[in-house]
XYZ file of C-alpha atoms in Angstrom:
665
model
C 5.904 47.581 1.631
C 8.089 48.044 4.719
C 10.258 45.686 6.762
C 8.191 43.440 9.005
C 9.839 44.834 12.110
C 12.050 47.751 13.079
C 14.389 47.700 16.063
C 16.280 50.436 17.858
C 18.223 48.109 20.163
C 20.900 45.648 19.025
C 20.300 43.016 21.716
C 16.540 42.984 21.158
C 17.105 42.520 17.427
C 19.615 39.704 18.017
C 17.270 37.850 20.379
C 14.403 38.206 17.905
C 16.537 36.743 15.107
C 17.700 33.865 17.310
C 14.150 32.978 18.342
C 12.816 33.233 14.804
C 15.516 31.202 13.071
C 16.188 28.614 15.744
C 19.367 27.102 17.135
C 21.345 26.919 13.892
C 22.302 30.302 12.439
C 23.856 30.231 8.974
C 24.831 33.827 8.301
C 26.095 35.717 5.257
C 27.683 39.130 5.787
C 29.441 41.451 3.300
C 33.173 41.812 3.151
C 34.957 44.827 4.589
C 32.984 47.948 5.459
C 29.488 46.504 5.017
C 29.593 44.226 8.064
C 27.387 45.357 11.001
C 29.811 44.547 13.814
C 27.414 45.335 16.635
C 24.705 42.911 15.484
C 27.207 40.212 14.561
C 28.799 40.546 17.989
C 25.430 40.156 19.701
C 24.639 37.002 17.699
C 28.121 35.645 18.322
C 27.902 36.204 22.074
C 24.466 34.542 22.199
C 25.910 31.482 20.489
C 29.084 31.501 22.554
C 27.042 31.472 25.780
C 24.786 28.574 24.717
C 26.428 25.371 23.483
C 23.081 24.089 22.196
C 23.272 26.767 19.516
C 25.574 26.990 16.489
C 26.732 29.779 14.192
C 28.284 29.449 10.745
C 29.388 32.764 9.273
C 30.272 33.224 5.596
C 32.082 36.474 4.909
C 35.444 38.006 4.001
C 37.862 40.731 5.055
C 36.843 41.060 8.708
C 38.441 44.371 9.622
C 39.971 44.778 13.076
C 42.057 47.516 14.603
C 45.802 46.774 14.869
C 46.876 44.993 18.048
C 50.503 45.988 18.561
C 53.108 43.767 20.147
C 54.541 44.852 23.517
C 57.479 47.246 23.511
C 58.157 50.061 21.085
C 55.382 48.942 18.752
C 52.762 49.273 21.503
C 54.157 52.653 22.571
C 53.839 53.915 19.001
C 50.595 52.298 17.834
C 48.601 52.423 21.066
C 47.917 56.200 21.057
C 47.554 56.237 17.267
C 44.945 53.462 17.202
C 42.858 55.172 19.875
C 43.048 58.525 18.082
C 42.530 57.288 14.502
C 39.795 54.694 14.993
C 38.027 56.447 17.872
C 37.126 55.394 21.378
C 33.731 54.105 20.165
C 35.163 51.779 17.496
C 33.866 48.203 17.539
C 35.830 45.174 16.358
C 34.100 41.956 15.279
C 34.463 39.742 18.383
C 34.619 36.542 16.334
C 37.585 37.902 14.361
C 39.472 38.847 17.536
C 38.852 35.383 18.999
C 39.751 33.657 15.755
C 43.080 35.488 15.528
C 44.056 34.145 18.961
C 42.688 30.626 18.288
C 39.850 31.088 20.778
C 36.712 30.474 18.695
C 34.258 28.166 20.514
C 33.546 24.777 18.931
C 29.968 25.743 18.040
C 31.111 28.646 15.829
C 32.650 28.350 12.347
C 33.867 31.345 10.341
C 34.446 30.860 6.615
C 36.239 33.667 4.773
C 37.253 33.750 1.140
C 39.566 36.721 1.709
C 41.472 37.686 4.877
C 43.371 40.718 6.061
C 46.812 40.100 4.609
C 48.848 37.913 6.955
C 46.533 38.480 9.922
C 45.360 34.866 10.246
C 48.464 32.892 9.324
C 48.617 31.462 12.844
C 44.891 30.855 13.300
C 44.173 27.154 12.976
C 40.408 27.567 12.528
C 40.820 30.313 9.926
C 43.241 28.209 7.909
C 41.037 25.109 8.096
C 37.796 26.928 7.266
C 39.155 29.116 4.475
C 37.215 28.773 1.212
C 39.309 29.354 -1.901
C 37.100 31.077 -4.492
C 37.225 33.555 -7.282
C 35.221 36.605 -6.244
C 32.674 35.974 -9.009
C 31.980 32.435 -7.758
C 31.188 33.347 -4.161
C 27.473 34.083 -4.686
C 27.020 30.825 -6.576
C 28.703 28.816 -3.835
C 26.836 30.618 -1.046
C 23.495 29.796 -2.654
C 23.914 26.087 -1.789
C 24.976 26.653 1.840
C 21.405 26.951 3.192
C 22.009 30.476 4.458
C 19.098 31.553 6.660
C 20.273 35.078 7.578
C 21.866 37.973 5.696
C 22.955 41.051 7.640
C 24.240 44.207 5.990
C 25.157 47.783 6.833
C 23.058 50.153 4.698
C 22.346 53.826 4.122
C 18.733 55.013 4.445
C 16.905 57.797 2.640
C 13.422 59.263 2.953
C 11.917 59.953 -0.480
C 8.532 61.038 -1.847
C 7.877 57.381 -2.643
C 8.846 56.205 0.818
C 12.008 54.889 2.432
C 14.792 53.579 0.202
C 17.935 51.712 1.154
C 21.367 51.826 -0.441
C 23.729 48.868 -0.247
C 26.313 51.637 -0.543
C 29.742 50.149 0.173
C 28.744 46.560 -0.669
C 26.343 45.763 -3.499
C 29.042 43.321 -4.621
C 27.670 39.952 -3.499
C 24.308 40.664 -1.889
C 22.439 41.250 -5.149
C 23.961 38.252 -6.932
C 23.508 35.978 -3.904
C 19.840 36.759 -3.241
C 19.053 36.473 -6.940
C 20.677 33.045 -7.186
C 18.892 31.782 -4.071
C 15.501 32.855 -5.442
C 16.220 31.342 -8.867
C 17.218 28.034 -7.266
C 13.872 27.737 -5.506
C 15.408 27.720 -2.029
C 13.879 29.792 0.776
C 15.010 33.401 0.760
C 17.099 34.128 3.870
C 15.933 36.600 6.485
C 17.481 39.908 5.403
C 18.388 42.499 8.044
C 19.292 46.096 7.172
C 21.461 47.797 9.792
C 21.317 51.534 9.144
C 24.504 53.557 9.603
C 24.052 57.354 9.482
C 27.572 58.012 8.132
C 27.529 55.442 5.336
C 27.308 57.364 2.033
C 24.037 56.913 0.178
C 24.777 55.681 -3.340
C 21.864 55.420 -5.740
C 21.653 53.607 -9.066
C 22.409 49.888 -9.015
C 23.231 50.028 -5.281
C 19.721 51.178 -4.375
C 16.941 48.816 -3.303
C 13.344 49.227 -2.217
C 12.477 49.092 1.473
C 10.811 45.678 1.174
C 14.133 44.153 0.060
C 14.843 43.740 3.782
C 12.689 41.972 6.363
C 14.052 43.748 9.432
C 15.500 47.214 9.980
C 17.877 47.943 12.868
C 18.478 51.651 13.462
C 20.101 52.671 16.737
C 20.550 56.160 18.202
C 24.335 55.953 17.964
C 26.661 54.025 15.654
C 30.392 53.282 15.869
C 32.603 55.167 13.399
C 33.144 53.635 9.979
C 36.427 51.757 9.647
C 38.962 54.088 8.036
C 42.120 52.569 6.541
C 45.246 54.456 7.718
C 47.329 55.901 4.896
C 50.729 54.227 4.604
C 54.111 55.794 3.718
C 55.846 55.230 0.387
C 59.552 54.627 -0.084
C 61.887 54.966 -3.047
C 61.316 51.354 -4.179
C 57.579 51.881 -4.363
C 57.942 55.218 -6.131
C 60.220 53.659 -8.759
C 57.771 50.821 -9.309
C 54.864 53.236 -9.669
C 56.786 55.274 -12.226
C 57.374 52.279 -14.495
C 53.758 51.139 -14.146
C 52.312 54.567 -14.924
C 53.847 54.556 -18.406
C 51.801 51.464 -19.322
C 48.476 53.324 -19.095
C 46.902 54.505 -22.335
C 44.896 57.723 -22.569
C 41.215 56.958 -23.096
C 41.630 53.548 -21.500
C 40.211 51.734 -18.489
C 41.881 51.356 -15.099
C 41.606 48.791 -12.292
C 43.743 49.054 -9.175
C 43.736 47.598 -5.686
C 44.795 48.892 -2.301
C 48.224 49.234 -0.718
C 51.509 51.073 -1.086
C 52.249 49.858 -4.627
C 48.857 51.035 -5.854
C 49.352 54.377 -4.072
C 52.693 54.774 -5.851
C 51.026 54.096 -9.212
C 48.325 56.668 -8.486
C 50.929 59.258 -7.491
C 52.864 58.637 -10.702
C 49.731 58.909 -12.869
C 48.850 62.175 -11.147
C 52.417 63.434 -11.650
C 52.298 62.450 -15.330
C 49.164 64.566 -15.679
C 50.110 67.613 -13.631
C 53.868 67.985 -14.260
C 54.583 65.929 -17.342
C 58.060 67.301 -18.000
C 59.377 66.366 -14.579
C 57.619 62.994 -14.699
C 59.377 62.213 -17.991
C 62.736 63.311 -16.617
C 62.321 61.056 -13.591
C 61.356 58.136 -15.836
C 64.491 58.666 -17.949
C 66.599 58.754 -14.784
C 65.134 55.405 -13.735
C 65.158 53.902 -17.218
C 68.209 55.165 -19.117
C 68.239 52.115 -21.368
C 64.705 52.926 -22.533
C 62.872 49.645 -21.960
C 59.881 51.224 -20.261
C 59.822 54.043 -22.815
C 59.650 51.512 -25.649
C 56.722 49.729 -24.002
C 55.013 53.041 -23.326
C 55.222 53.908 -27.007
C 53.783 50.533 -27.995
C 51.082 49.863 -25.389
C 50.967 52.807 -22.958
C 51.682 56.499 -23.113
C 53.960 59.338 -22.046
C 51.680 62.338 -22.535
C 49.144 63.806 -20.112
C 45.601 62.437 -20.241
C 43.354 64.453 -22.547
C 40.470 62.005 -22.932
C 41.069 60.598 -19.473
C 40.502 57.189 -17.933
C 37.429 55.162 -17.049
C 37.592 53.226 -13.780
C 36.222 49.672 -13.475
C 37.527 48.070 -10.309
C 36.001 45.665 -7.813
C 37.384 47.947 -5.101
C 36.911 51.698 -5.061
C 39.677 53.197 -2.952
C 41.317 56.570 -2.325
C 43.407 56.399 -5.484
C 40.394 56.886 -7.739
C 39.424 59.966 -5.758
C 42.909 61.455 -6.234
C 42.866 60.659 -9.965
C 39.456 62.271 -10.413
C 40.588 65.405 -8.600
C 43.697 65.517 -10.812
C 41.661 65.367 -14.019
C 42.795 61.833 -14.932
C 39.625 59.864 -14.138
C 37.050 61.511 -16.377
C 36.111 59.326 -19.373
C 32.427 58.516 -18.974
C 30.503 55.466 -20.099
C 26.760 55.100 -20.437
C 24.738 52.075 -19.389
C 21.001 51.445 -19.557
C 20.305 52.644 -16.013
C 22.267 55.875 -16.496
C 20.372 56.568 -19.731
C 17.032 55.965 -18.038
C 17.921 58.230 -15.100
C 19.118 61.014 -17.393
C 15.978 60.805 -19.519
C 13.700 60.801 -16.465
C 15.385 63.911 -15.072
C 15.297 65.755 -18.397
C 19.102 65.854 -18.610
C 19.408 63.698 -21.731
C 20.194 65.492 -24.971
C 22.589 64.846 -27.871
C 25.348 66.897 -26.226
C 24.742 65.783 -22.637
C 27.977 64.796 -20.887
C 26.823 61.889 -18.766
C 27.236 58.339 -17.681
C 29.647 57.177 -15.014
C 33.427 57.438 -14.936
C 33.870 54.910 -12.117
C 32.267 51.518 -11.579
C 32.961 49.410 -8.497
C 31.609 46.545 -6.415
C 32.729 47.674 -2.939
C 34.536 50.633 -1.432
C 36.980 50.919 1.439
C 39.460 53.606 2.379
C 39.915 56.819 4.339
C 37.291 59.140 5.795
C 38.160 61.530 2.987
C 37.066 58.852 0.495
C 33.704 58.376 2.217
C 33.104 62.142 2.184
C 34.042 62.282 -1.519
C 31.574 59.504 -2.360
C 28.839 61.349 -0.470
C 29.631 64.526 -2.410
C 29.421 62.653 -5.727
C 25.916 61.478 -4.887
C 24.945 65.050 -4.109
C 26.617 66.828 -7.036
C 26.991 64.233 -9.823
C 24.932 61.094 -9.064
C 25.706 59.455 -12.403
C 29.483 59.580 -11.857
C 29.819 56.533 -9.592
C 28.159 53.200 -10.311
C 28.334 50.808 -7.366
C 26.984 47.493 -8.594
C 27.150 43.719 -8.276
C 30.546 42.085 -8.690
C 29.347 40.049 -11.672
C 29.102 43.318 -13.619
C 32.650 44.357 -12.725
C 34.868 41.298 -12.578
C 34.025 39.427 -15.745
C 32.655 39.902 -19.250
C 30.053 37.167 -19.382
C 26.275 37.610 -19.433
C 24.005 40.131 -21.117
C 26.381 43.049 -20.447
C 29.344 41.536 -22.323
C 29.285 43.738 -25.432
C 28.828 46.948 -23.434
C 31.525 45.951 -20.935
C 34.022 45.378 -23.746
C 33.364 48.866 -25.087
C 33.614 50.464 -21.656
C 36.888 48.660 -20.914
C 38.774 49.471 -24.069
C 42.493 49.896 -23.449
C 42.062 48.243 -20.041
C 44.993 48.004 -17.645
C 44.347 45.757 -14.668
C 46.914 46.456 -11.941
C 47.225 43.937 -9.110
C 49.974 43.039 -6.663
C 51.643 39.730 -5.934
C 54.110 38.501 -3.326
C 56.380 36.507 -5.616
C 56.786 35.567 -9.257
C 58.645 32.800 -11.045
C 61.115 33.340 -13.860
C 58.612 31.730 -16.231
C 55.754 34.038 -15.303
C 53.584 32.377 -12.682
C 52.543 34.538 -9.731
C 52.140 33.886 -6.010
C 49.646 36.302 -4.473
C 47.513 34.653 -1.810
C 49.326 31.840 -0.002
C 52.502 29.954 0.831
C 53.813 26.648 -0.461
C 53.033 24.966 2.879
C 49.328 25.615 2.275
C 48.957 28.565 4.647
C 46.685 31.321 3.339
C 48.007 34.878 3.529
C 44.962 36.648 2.077
C 42.939 35.099 -0.751
C 42.544 35.023 -4.508
C 39.781 37.627 -4.432
C 39.278 39.039 -7.907
C 42.856 38.794 -9.147
C 42.269 35.789 -11.383
C 39.105 37.440 -12.737
C 41.016 40.501 -13.907
C 43.979 38.558 -15.282
C 41.649 36.339 -17.311
C 39.623 39.362 -18.479
C 42.790 41.079 -19.704
C 43.457 38.136 -22.005
C 39.885 38.221 -23.348
C 39.756 41.939 -24.169
C 41.330 42.794 -27.547
C 43.620 45.485 -26.102
C 43.537 44.628 -22.396
C 46.644 43.910 -20.340
C 47.202 42.378 -16.924
C 49.948 44.060 -14.898
C 51.238 42.382 -11.729
C 53.279 44.592 -9.404
C 55.839 43.262 -6.946
C 58.905 44.414 -5.060
C 61.977 42.561 -6.309
C 63.101 41.683 -2.758
C 61.828 41.372 0.789
C 63.331 41.223 4.255
C 63.363 37.588 5.385
C 64.456 35.940 8.607
C 67.952 35.504 7.209
C 68.255 38.898 5.531
C 67.256 40.179 2.095
C 65.563 37.584 -0.150
C 64.491 37.709 -3.772
C 60.791 37.743 -4.646
C 61.561 36.453 -8.124
C 62.145 32.709 -7.892
C 63.038 29.910 -10.242
C 59.987 28.071 -8.951
C 57.640 28.033 -5.958
C 55.343 25.406 -4.492
C 52.160 27.482 -4.746
C 50.660 29.417 -7.650
C 47.836 31.934 -7.808
C 48.184 32.933 -11.478
C 49.517 30.172 -13.752
C 52.250 30.868 -16.236
C 49.948 30.312 -19.225
C 48.247 33.588 -18.205
C 51.529 35.482 -17.913
C 51.462 39.037 -19.180
C 53.209 42.099 -17.688
C 55.251 42.167 -14.474
C 56.626 45.361 -12.929
C 59.279 45.762 -10.247
C 61.204 48.845 -9.179
C 63.744 47.978 -11.913
C 61.412 47.958 -14.897
C 58.766 46.081 -16.846
C 58.839 42.510 -18.163
C 56.485 41.870 -21.085
C 55.900 38.117 -21.150
C 52.841 37.833 -23.373
C 53.385 35.413 -26.247
C 57.048 34.873 -25.348
C 58.976 31.598 -25.106
C 60.098 30.336 -21.715
C 63.686 31.443 -22.315
C 62.544 34.901 -23.440
C 60.394 35.191 -20.325
C 63.299 34.191 -18.106
C 65.532 36.846 -19.646
C 62.821 39.485 -19.228
C 62.298 38.577 -15.565
C 66.040 38.526 -14.885
C 66.242 42.062 -16.287
C 63.893 43.349 -13.547
C 65.397 41.291 -10.705
C 67.671 42.628 -7.987
C 71.315 42.375 -9.136
C 72.322 40.532 -5.955
C 70.306 37.493 -7.065
C 70.561 37.544 -10.857
C 73.552 35.204 -11.155
C 72.019 32.536 -8.916
C 68.682 32.737 -10.763
C 70.445 32.559 -14.104
C 72.375 29.485 -13.001
C 69.189 27.735 -11.896
C 67.506 28.391 -15.222
C 70.538 27.026 -17.069
C 70.671 23.955 -14.825
C 67.090 23.109 -15.812
C 67.754 23.626 -19.515
C 65.497 26.663 -19.827
C 68.258 29.152 -20.614
C 71.077 28.712 -23.094
C 74.331 27.643 -21.449
C 76.241 30.446 -23.202
C 73.877 33.197 -22.001
C 75.731 36.081 -20.362
C 74.155 38.545 -17.928
C 74.337 42.049 -19.480
C 76.369 44.478 -17.404
C 73.526 47.022 -17.346
C 71.483 44.623 -15.187
C 74.139 44.991 -12.482
C 72.673 48.430 -11.758
C 69.513 46.861 -10.326
C 70.313 47.878 -6.753
C 68.571 50.061 -4.154
C 71.375 52.621 -4.104
C 70.907 53.148 -7.863
C 67.222 53.927 -7.301
C 67.992 56.377 -4.504
C 70.529 58.188 -6.654
C 68.230 58.288 -9.691
C 65.281 59.762 -7.780
C 67.206 61.919 -5.303
C 66.608 65.205 -7.218
C 62.836 64.826 -6.857
C 63.050 63.619 -3.286
C 65.062 66.707 -2.357
C 62.464 68.926 -4.071
C 59.640 67.381 -2.058
C 57.929 65.678 -5.011
C 58.451 62.152 -3.629
C 57.528 62.551 0.016
C 56.621 59.601 2.279
C 52.937 60.639 2.431
C 51.971 62.130 -0.947
C 48.222 62.107 -0.185
C 48.383 63.391 3.364
C 48.936 61.460 6.556
C 46.921 60.206 9.503
C 50.123 60.407 11.549
C 51.434 63.529 13.255
C 54.751 65.050 12.155
C 56.480 63.476 15.148
C 54.967 60.079 14.326
C 56.105 60.433 10.726
C 59.654 60.870 12.019
C 59.283 57.769 14.179
C 58.061 55.495 11.384
C 61.388 55.133 9.505
C 63.278 54.773 12.787
C 61.007 51.976 13.982
C 61.132 50.348 10.545
C 64.938 50.457 10.682
C 64.870 48.632 14.017
C 62.295 46.069 12.898
C 64.212 45.191 9.729
C 67.312 44.382 11.789
C 65.832 42.443 14.674
C 65.510 39.120 12.841
C 69.219 38.402 12.238
C 72.336 38.318 14.424
C 74.037 40.701 12.021
C 71.143 43.137 12.267
C 71.010 42.940 16.064
C 74.740 43.604 16.191
C 74.150 46.689 14.001
C 71.519 47.929 16.466
C 73.878 47.369 19.393
C 76.709 49.203 17.647
C 74.407 52.109 16.845
C 73.226 52.284 20.464
C 76.790 52.340 21.774
C 77.863 54.967 19.220
C 74.656 56.828 18.368
C 76.200 59.845 16.671
C 74.983 63.430 16.700
C 71.384 64.350 17.666
C 68.855 64.929 14.899
C 66.067 67.457 14.543
C 62.927 66.521 16.473
C 64.656 63.748 18.396
C 63.531 64.860 21.861
C 59.920 65.272 20.713
C 59.973 61.763 19.237
C 61.346 60.271 22.450
C 58.662 62.090 24.428
C 55.933 60.815 22.084
C 57.058 57.279 22.954
C 56.901 58.179 26.680
C 60.601 57.456 27.116
C 61.719 60.972 28.044
C 61.426 60.060 31.741
C 62.305 56.342 31.923
C 61.261 54.620 35.134
C 63.155 51.342 34.716
C 66.313 49.842 33.246
C 64.201 48.420 30.419
C 62.851 51.859 29.551
C 66.372 53.293 29.571
C 67.456 50.578 27.136
C 64.495 51.300 24.852
C 65.335 55.010 24.906
C 68.962 54.314 23.976
C 67.935 52.079 21.071
C 65.284 54.529 19.876
C 67.692 57.476 19.858
C 70.168 55.403 17.845
C 67.479 54.535 15.274
C 66.324 58.141 15.036
C 69.891 59.272 14.357
C 70.285 56.651 11.634
C 67.132 57.749 9.809
C 66.642 61.432 10.713
C 68.060 64.698 9.407
C 70.935 66.375 11.272
C 69.963 69.601 12.989
C 72.298 71.698 10.845
C 70.690 70.328 7.631
C 67.222 71.282 8.803
C 68.420 74.764 9.852
C 70.045 75.274 6.450
C 66.835 74.434 4.545
C 64.424 76.230 6.870
C 62.284 78.706 5.005
C 62.806 77.141 1.583
C 59.882 75.816 -0.441
C 60.183 72.032 -0.722
C 56.672 71.326 -1.961
C 57.109 72.022 -5.662
C 58.972 70.280 -8.448
C 60.834 72.265 -11.037
């Protein structure tokens, strides 16, 4: 069978849906990449223009292009956003309106996961947020009387007719529709919006053409949302180094997105490709041997011979880099892979097969999307995109197989803060405001405790820049918890690893103090003693006093100077001039929130020092080389000062010109 109707025009499709379903639209749309922005915008505008209509949207991670603040940020990001995302990019209109508190009263948007920090000041987003574990979303959606599901899909002509792939988002659609049908409720109208650039992924992500009631396929489509690659600093590199020693060869890996995950991926790749230098860098960071001891007991220090198997709700660029480096290569069979191999005649006793990566949704760079497309072409068994219930927990008929696939599992997730006794704050603030969402973090933490040799690893920077200066991310206590302390396991900061599993409260406190920034250890220690959780005669070991940023910089400086630890280890979406501007603008931003910092900026502007290499090009990129006002002249003065604080002197660049800085020893 085929869809009842096919449309080539977005507005015609939207009007048809509105007439068919009536005045009350209750819409489900995938998170992230799988949302058809054009169709959602048309439905939203129809509702916005007619107060007799209503729209309730259930979704997550509504991706919008950055909207820079006026000033230097706009001068830097404006040209980049236009170049990177493309002139034809389309944002979800409801998300733009929601961010500026401008949603009409007849529209409600419910998200279980938000772009981190993007909707802190949106009243409607905060009120309509639904706090859910990822694996519970389909269950909860099934009772919301959803009458419309819209999804971006890939389309393929086959000998048996047209097939669709849920591609980037089989995560919730399959579970949701199945639960609706099983409950006896009416199946929602399902609309497939075909995108020509969305990679076709077969296997569990593939559905027959009659799965959808309507197909929308336009002549042109906006570019897929590509996440810009972010720079890494010495703190993140140090953290990634410690974390990479916790991974066991032949094990299973789950990671998320962001700078800390990128640092872990880089360190795992380094461990594989230049093991001697990786070990030397780890010794430089960890002279007292705490991470080495843990690596011997639960992780590893050698390159990966058997390799890793990936099982992660999110497939991101890091898995691509690990596969290319020969790290992600351990394969696991499932029933579908066996059936496909047998049907194609590829199954024999010595057949290397099965998948080495299982995920529920993917999101990342354009390079990632091209890699996924190449996998489908060259090795279709390698990637299994499937429903989230098969990735994020062990329950159901796949439990025994999942336990075998996920042997030696290491589930790496990030958090914003942690308490001395092992609770974690990942999704919100103590005043109730939601920063992002729980997502699948609880799922993976709980799974780690169920698997015989699984471990949960929460990554966090030991400090952050607050309104009053540097603040510790390790607290005595905090008024909001994402992961409770009874599920405490491994925490990693740039200063090492704290193994909290099965430990007493006082042992946990000591372990967390050992990976805290030295500037806050005494105050944290005093708080723990005041509450009777740490012995009154406990003394802070002198070696913990080395937990400072300057120690990290000194320890890793040999590899930074060799070009092993560069800001963009996986390539950059920014030009060379923009890469020079990033640390300068970050330096300014980190000092604008305090009087002391603003005084430092003023002093630097009045006494800027000697010019640095590329300074004039950077000023020109910000369109400040020919200032037309007093304000522009002030911005140019401040920018030059920041560039000279963060750039390389001209004589240093001249001295190293022509040398190879891309290899380690």
